[in-house]
Short mmCIF file of C-alpha atoms in Angstrom, two decimals:
data_model
loop_
_atom_site.label_atom_id
_atom_site.label_comp_id
_atom_site.label_asym_id
_atom_site.label_seq_id
_atom_site.Cartn_x
_atom_site.Cartn_y
_atom_site.Cartn_z
CA MET A 1 -37.27 60.11 40.71
CA ALA A 2 -35.29 63.14 39.55
CA ALA A 3 -33.83 63.68 43.08
CA LEU A 4 -32.89 59.94 43.28
CA ILE A 5 -31.12 60.10 39.94
CA ALA A 6 -29.29 63.29 41.00
CA GLU A 7 -28.20 61.60 44.30
CA ASN A 8 -26.93 58.57 42.43
CA PHE A 9 -24.94 60.79 40.02
CA ARG A 10 -23.59 62.71 43.01
CA PHE A 11 -22.53 59.44 44.73
CA LEU A 12 -20.82 58.20 41.59
CA SER A 13 -18.93 61.63 41.19
CA LEU A 14 -17.63 61.40 44.73
CA PHE A 15 -16.71 57.86 44.39
CA PHE A 16 -14.73 58.31 41.23
CA LYS A 17 -13.04 61.45 42.59
CA SER A 18 -11.76 59.33 45.62
CA LYS A 19 -10.73 56.58 43.46
CA ASP A 20 -8.88 58.50 40.71
CA VAL A 21 -5.70 56.59 41.19
CA MET A 22 -7.36 53.22 40.93
CA ILE A 23 -9.29 54.35 37.93
CA PHE A 24 -6.10 55.57 36.29
CA ASN A 25 -4.38 52.30 36.86
CA GLY A 26 -7.44 50.38 35.55
CA LEU A 27 -7.44 52.48 32.39
CA VAL A 28 -3.73 51.81 32.02
CA ALA A 29 -4.37 48.07 32.39
CA LEU A 30 -7.18 48.06 29.83
CA GLY A 31 -5.23 50.12 27.41
CA THR A 32 -2.24 47.65 27.77
CA VAL A 33 -4.71 44.74 27.19
CA GLY A 34 -5.83 46.28 23.98
CA SER A 35 -2.32 46.96 22.88
CA GLU A 36 -1.11 43.45 23.56
CA GLU A 37 -4.13 42.00 21.59
CA LEU A 38 -3.37 44.30 18.60
CA PHE A 39 0.38 43.44 18.84
CA SER A 40 -0.50 39.65 18.84
CA VAL A 41 -2.82 39.93 15.82
CA VAL A 42 -0.70 42.43 13.61
CA ALA A 43 2.90 42.18 14.76
CA PHE A 44 3.64 38.84 16.36
CA ASN A 45 5.24 36.31 14.03
CA CYS A 46 7.40 33.65 15.33
CA PRO A 47 10.49 33.07 13.06
CA CYS A 48 10.23 29.24 13.77
CA SER A 49 14.12 29.04 13.56
CA PRO A 50 16.64 27.62 16.08
CA ALA A 51 18.08 30.23 18.32
CA ARG A 52 15.92 32.92 16.90
CA ASN A 53 12.76 31.72 18.50
CA TYR A 54 14.08 32.09 22.12
CA ILE A 55 15.28 35.78 21.49
CA TYR A 56 12.19 36.77 19.56
CA GLY A 57 9.76 35.27 22.18
CA LEU A 58 11.54 36.96 25.08
CA ALA A 59 11.71 40.24 23.12
CA ALA A 60 7.98 40.07 22.36
CA ILE A 61 7.27 39.93 26.13
CA GLY A 62 10.19 41.95 27.66
CA VAL A 63 10.83 44.82 25.27
CA PRO A 64 7.17 46.18 25.14
CA ALA A 65 7.04 45.66 28.94
CA LEU A 66 10.27 47.69 29.37
CA ALA A 67 8.95 50.47 27.06
CA LEU A 68 5.71 50.68 29.06
CA PHE A 69 7.61 50.84 32.17
CA LEU A 70 9.78 53.70 31.02
CA ILE A 71 6.67 55.48 29.84
CA GLY A 72 5.06 54.98 33.13
CA VAL A 73 8.05 56.61 34.87
CA ILE A 74 8.10 59.46 32.51
CA TRP A 75 4.35 60.16 33.04
CA ASN A 76 4.59 59.98 36.82
CA ASN A 77 4.68 63.55 38.32
CA HIS A 78 6.73 62.24 41.23
CA THR A 79 9.61 61.53 38.80
CA TRP A 80 9.92 65.19 37.72
CA ASN A 81 9.31 66.41 41.20
CA LEU A 82 12.22 64.28 42.25
CA VAL A 83 14.36 65.67 39.46
CA ALA A 84 13.50 69.21 40.39
CA GLU A 85 14.16 68.42 44.08
CA CYS A 86 17.56 66.97 43.47
CA HIS A 87 18.42 69.92 41.08
CA LYS A 88 17.29 72.63 43.41
CA ARG A 89 17.89 71.33 46.92
CA GLY A 90 19.67 67.98 46.73
CA THR A 91 18.35 64.95 48.68
CA LYS A 92 20.04 65.91 51.96
CA ASN A 93 16.53 66.64 53.37
CA PHE A 94 15.30 63.09 52.52
CA SER A 95 15.36 60.38 55.22
CA ALA A 96 15.79 56.68 54.03
CA ALA A 97 12.04 56.03 54.63
CA ALA A 98 11.03 59.10 52.53
CA THR A 99 13.31 57.99 49.70
CA PHE A 100 11.86 54.36 49.88
CA LEU A 101 8.34 55.70 49.84
CA LEU A 102 9.12 58.09 46.78
CA PHE A 103 10.75 55.29 44.62
CA GLY A 104 8.17 52.77 45.70
CA SER A 105 5.47 55.02 44.52
CA ILE A 106 7.18 55.74 41.23
CA MET A 107 8.06 52.22 40.50
CA GLY A 108 4.66 50.73 41.70
CA ARG A 109 2.64 53.02 39.26
CA ALA A 110 5.10 52.54 36.44
CA ALA A 111 4.75 48.68 36.88
CA VAL A 112 0.89 48.60 36.24
CA ALA A 113 1.26 48.44 32.44
CA PRO A 114 4.29 46.20 32.03
CA VAL A 115 2.92 43.74 34.55
CA THR A 116 -0.47 43.71 32.70
CA TRP A 117 1.41 43.20 29.33
CA SER A 118 3.41 40.36 30.88
CA VAL A 119 0.34 38.67 32.33
CA ILE A 120 -1.75 38.83 29.11
CA SER A 121 1.10 37.56 27.12
CA LEU A 122 1.72 34.62 29.36
CA LEU A 123 -1.96 33.82 29.59
CA ARG A 124 -2.02 33.80 25.68
CA GLY A 125 1.09 31.75 25.61
CA GLU A 126 2.14 32.40 21.97
CA ALA A 127 5.37 34.13 22.77
CA TYR A 128 6.31 31.54 25.41
CA ILE A 129 5.44 28.64 23.08
CA CYS A 130 7.65 30.36 20.35
CA ALA A 131 10.54 30.94 22.83
CA LEU A 132 10.75 27.47 24.37
CA SER A 133 9.57 25.04 21.73
CA GLU A 134 13.00 24.11 20.62
CA PHE A 135 14.13 23.37 24.19
CA VAL A 136 11.62 20.71 24.79
CA LYS A 137 13.72 17.35 25.22
CA PRO A 138 12.54 14.84 22.56
CA SER A 139 13.12 12.11 25.18
CA SER A 140 10.22 13.57 27.20
CA LEU A 141 7.87 12.76 24.18
CA ASP A 142 6.67 9.19 23.88
CA LYS A 143 7.80 7.57 20.65
CA PHE A 144 9.23 10.70 19.19
CA PRO A 145 11.28 9.88 16.06
CA ALA A 146 15.00 9.89 16.74
CA GLU A 147 16.01 11.42 13.44
CA TYR A 148 14.34 14.81 14.37
CA GLY A 149 15.78 17.36 16.74
CA ALA A 150 15.63 20.97 17.78
CA GLU A 151 15.33 22.22 14.22
CA VAL A 152 12.01 20.48 13.78
CA LEU A 153 10.76 21.44 17.27
CA SER A 154 11.44 25.07 16.55
CA ARG A 155 8.85 24.93 13.71
CA PHE A 156 6.04 23.64 16.00
CA PRO A 157 4.69 27.12 16.67
CA CYS A 158 4.22 27.67 12.94
CA LYS A 159 2.62 24.24 12.38
CA ASP A 160 5.14 23.64 9.62
CA VAL A 161 6.01 20.04 10.51
CA PRO A 162 5.62 16.63 8.78
CA ALA A 163 2.32 14.95 9.09
CA ASN A 164 3.73 12.23 11.39
CA LEU A 165 4.61 14.86 14.05
CA THR A 166 1.31 16.56 14.28
CA LYS A 167 0.30 14.73 17.56
CA PHE A 168 3.71 15.66 18.97
CA ARG A 169 3.26 19.25 18.01
CA ASP A 170 -0.05 19.31 19.81
CA GLU A 171 1.45 17.77 22.92
CA VAL A 172 4.33 20.26 23.04
CA THR A 173 2.04 23.16 22.31
CA ARG A 174 -0.33 22.08 25.14
CA ARG A 175 2.50 21.52 27.57
CA LEU A 176 4.07 24.97 26.87
CA ARG A 177 0.82 26.82 26.99
CA TYR A 178 0.15 25.13 30.34
CA GLU A 179 3.42 26.34 31.69
CA SER A 180 2.84 29.94 30.27
CA GLN A 181 -0.61 30.26 31.82
CA LEU A 182 0.60 28.77 35.10
CA PHE A 183 3.34 31.41 35.32
CA GLY A 184 0.66 34.11 34.25
CA TRP A 185 -1.71 33.07 37.15
CA LEU A 186 1.25 32.94 39.60
CA LEU A 187 2.37 36.43 38.47
CA ILE A 188 -1.25 37.76 39.18
CA GLY A 189 -1.36 36.12 42.51
CA ILE A 190 2.06 37.52 43.48
CA VAL A 191 1.15 41.02 42.42
CA ALA A 192 -2.21 40.89 44.21
CA VAL A 193 -0.54 39.81 47.53
CA LEU A 194 2.11 42.59 47.15
CA VAL A 195 -0.61 45.22 46.37
CA PHE A 196 -2.66 44.11 49.52
CA LEU A 197 0.50 44.09 51.82
CA THR A 198 1.56 47.43 50.51
CA LYS A 199 -1.89 49.10 51.16
CA CYS A 200 -1.99 47.50 54.61
CA LEU A 201 1.53 48.82 55.40
CA LYS A 202 0.74 52.19 54.02
CA HIS A 203 -2.32 52.72 56.16
CA CYS A 204 -0.62 51.14 59.33
CA CYS A 205 2.39 53.47 58.96
CA SER A 206 0.34 56.57 58.02
CA PRO A 207 0.36 59.38 60.77
CA LEU A 208 -2.92 60.56 59.51
CA SER A 209 -6.34 59.24 60.31
CA TYR A 210 -8.50 57.81 57.41
CA ARG A 211 -10.68 60.94 57.29
CA GLN A 212 -7.71 63.30 57.20
CA GLU A 213 -5.90 61.31 54.43
CA ALA A 214 -9.12 61.48 52.43
CA TYR A 215 -9.27 65.14 53.00
CA TRP A 216 -5.63 65.50 51.94
CA ALA A 217 -6.29 63.57 48.80
CA GLN A 218 -9.24 65.97 48.04
CA TYR A 219 -7.11 69.07 48.73
CA ARG A 220 -4.33 67.82 46.44
CA SER A 221 -6.74 67.25 43.61
CA ASN A 222 -8.59 70.61 44.06
CA GLU A 223 -5.29 72.54 44.37
CA HIS A 224 -4.04 70.95 41.12
CA LYS A 225 -7.20 71.64 39.21
CA LEU A 226 -7.36 75.16 40.33
CA PHE A 227 -3.74 75.82 39.78
CA GLN A 228 -3.77 74.45 36.24
CA ARG A 229 -6.99 76.46 35.43
CA THR A 230 -5.57 79.67 36.87
CA ALA A 231 -2.15 79.17 35.30
CA GLU A 232 -3.89 78.82 31.87
CA VAL A 233 -5.91 82.02 32.48
CA HIS A 234 -2.93 83.88 33.77
CA SER A 235 -0.76 82.90 30.85
CA ARG A 236 -3.37 83.77 28.34
CA ILE A 237 -3.89 87.17 29.82
CA LEU A 238 -0.14 87.84 30.06
CA ALA A 239 0.35 86.72 26.55
CA ALA A 240 -2.41 89.07 25.48
CA LYS A 241 -0.86 92.01 27.23
CA ASN A 242 2.56 91.34 25.58
CA VAL A 243 1.09 90.87 22.23
CA LYS A 244 -0.80 94.16 22.44
CA GLN A 245 2.34 95.99 23.48
CA PHE A 246 4.10 94.62 20.51
CA PHE A 247 1.40 95.17 17.82
CA GLY A 248 -0.48 97.91 19.52
CA PHE A 249 -3.67 95.75 19.77
CA VAL A 250 -4.65 92.17 20.34
CA ALA A 251 -7.42 90.16 18.65
CA LEU A 252 -9.41 88.64 21.50
CA ASP A 253 -12.88 86.86 21.37
CA LYS A 254 -15.58 87.87 23.79
CA GLU A 255 -14.64 85.34 26.50
CA GLU A 256 -10.94 86.36 26.34
CA LYS A 257 -11.90 90.13 26.62
CA GLU A 258 -13.96 89.21 29.69
CA LEU A 259 -11.07 87.49 31.30
CA VAL A 260 -8.67 90.48 30.54
CA GLN A 261 -11.04 92.87 32.15
CA GLU A 262 -11.95 90.71 35.19
CA PHE A 263 -8.53 89.53 36.01
CA PRO A 264 -5.76 92.27 35.51
CA VAL A 265 -2.33 90.74 35.43
CA GLU A 266 0.42 93.08 36.41
CA GLY A 267 3.48 90.68 36.11
CA VAL A 268 4.84 87.19 36.58
CA GLN A 269 5.96 85.29 39.63
CA PRO A 270 9.71 85.38 40.25
CA SER A 271 11.76 82.20 40.01
CA PRO A 272 12.16 81.77 43.78
CA GLN A 273 8.44 81.35 44.24
CA TRP A 274 8.24 78.77 41.49
CA ASN A 275 11.08 77.00 43.00
CA ALA A 276 9.44 77.02 46.42
CA ILE A 277 6.30 75.32 45.12
CA THR A 278 8.13 72.75 42.88
CA GLY A 279 9.62 69.37 44.04
CA VAL A 280 8.76 66.47 46.03
CA TYR A 281 6.62 67.10 49.03
CA ILE A 282 6.22 64.87 52.20
CA TYR A 283 3.54 65.46 54.66
CA ARG A 284 4.74 68.03 57.28
CA GLU A 285 3.14 69.91 60.09
CA ASN A 286 3.84 73.34 61.54
CA LYS A 287 3.16 73.98 65.13
CA GLY A 288 0.53 71.15 64.99
CA PHE A 289 -1.19 72.31 61.93
CA PRO A 290 -1.00 70.34 58.83
CA LEU A 291 0.66 71.64 55.52
CA TYR A 292 -0.75 69.74 52.67
CA SER A 293 1.45 70.86 49.88
CA ARG A 294 4.33 72.91 48.87
CA LEU A 295 2.13 75.74 47.80
CA HIS A 296 0.24 75.46 51.09
CA LYS A 297 3.61 75.69 52.86
CA TRP A 298 4.69 78.74 50.76
CA ALA A 299 1.37 80.52 51.38
CA LYS A 300 1.80 80.01 55.21
CA GLY A 301 5.30 81.47 54.94
CA VAL A 302 7.03 78.35 56.36
CA GLU A 303 10.64 78.15 55.34
CA GLY A 304 13.14 75.29 55.29
CA ASN A 305 12.66 71.76 53.96
CA GLY A 306 14.01 69.59 56.59
CA PRO A 307 12.38 68.58 59.89
CA SER A 308 12.51 71.17 62.74
CA PRO A 309 10.71 71.93 65.87
CA GLU A 310 8.34 74.21 63.85
CA ALA A 311 8.20 72.19 60.68
CA HIS A 312 7.89 68.48 61.51
CA GLU A 313 8.35 65.86 58.68
CA MET A 314 5.93 63.03 59.11
CA LEU A 315 7.53 60.96 56.44
CA PHE A 316 4.41 60.28 54.57
CA LEU A 317 4.32 60.70 50.83
CA ALA A 318 1.29 61.52 48.76
CA SER A 319 -0.11 58.55 46.85
#
């Protein structure tokens, strides 16, 4: 039984490691759903006033979606790799296909949260009803009193209407909620089709086999983890060395003393080395051997960024 449980945990660990992007997108979507629910309960309050309803309703959907999109762009490592690439090397080494892949990756990941927000907002229908209630044509409502117009229709989302208009308010609300949810389901369908086509295109155009692509993903993940862990230890030891030089001693706990003794740090890496391993990386091969990252490329002593007989650009961006 213990062996079976251990095997199941090992399988789950490998599964989640191979699906880290999918899990991250799922967590972003779940967090967005929770935020939208909280916003609807706490913050959303339709003004129920002509001209203001439309602006407020669209802002309730669009402004948070825009903010979430910008946050997604900021949090994407490809964004800052692109900034570093443009600052240090320019974009002369980028082909049109590479540029398209890069921006597609940035925009696709950043769109997860805003699309989720928009879908949930449309399925709930409150913002849509608030925005468009005043634009319902009275002539489309059977036996709607002629003395009432857009001002009364704009108050329908707040249920602040005369008693003789209650049935019209219910009809308008039902009609607008139907339209809102229809747009929400259509948006879900469109996004699902786009994701499916994108995944198919990505795998069809990939120069790598499925197993090599999986290995590349594992390598990137392991390199990132080891680099971050080593950088933390290196910076701590270097800081301890400099503090000791200033004060004459440094207050270290037992674990830090062991680190200082085990890993002597003589200096820091020069800026050219940092620049060499920083920036956008597109899969390349050198004399038939794969180079899986800028750090891998630097370690192998391969120079130059553009395609050449010895360093061939395969036009495939890491996902």
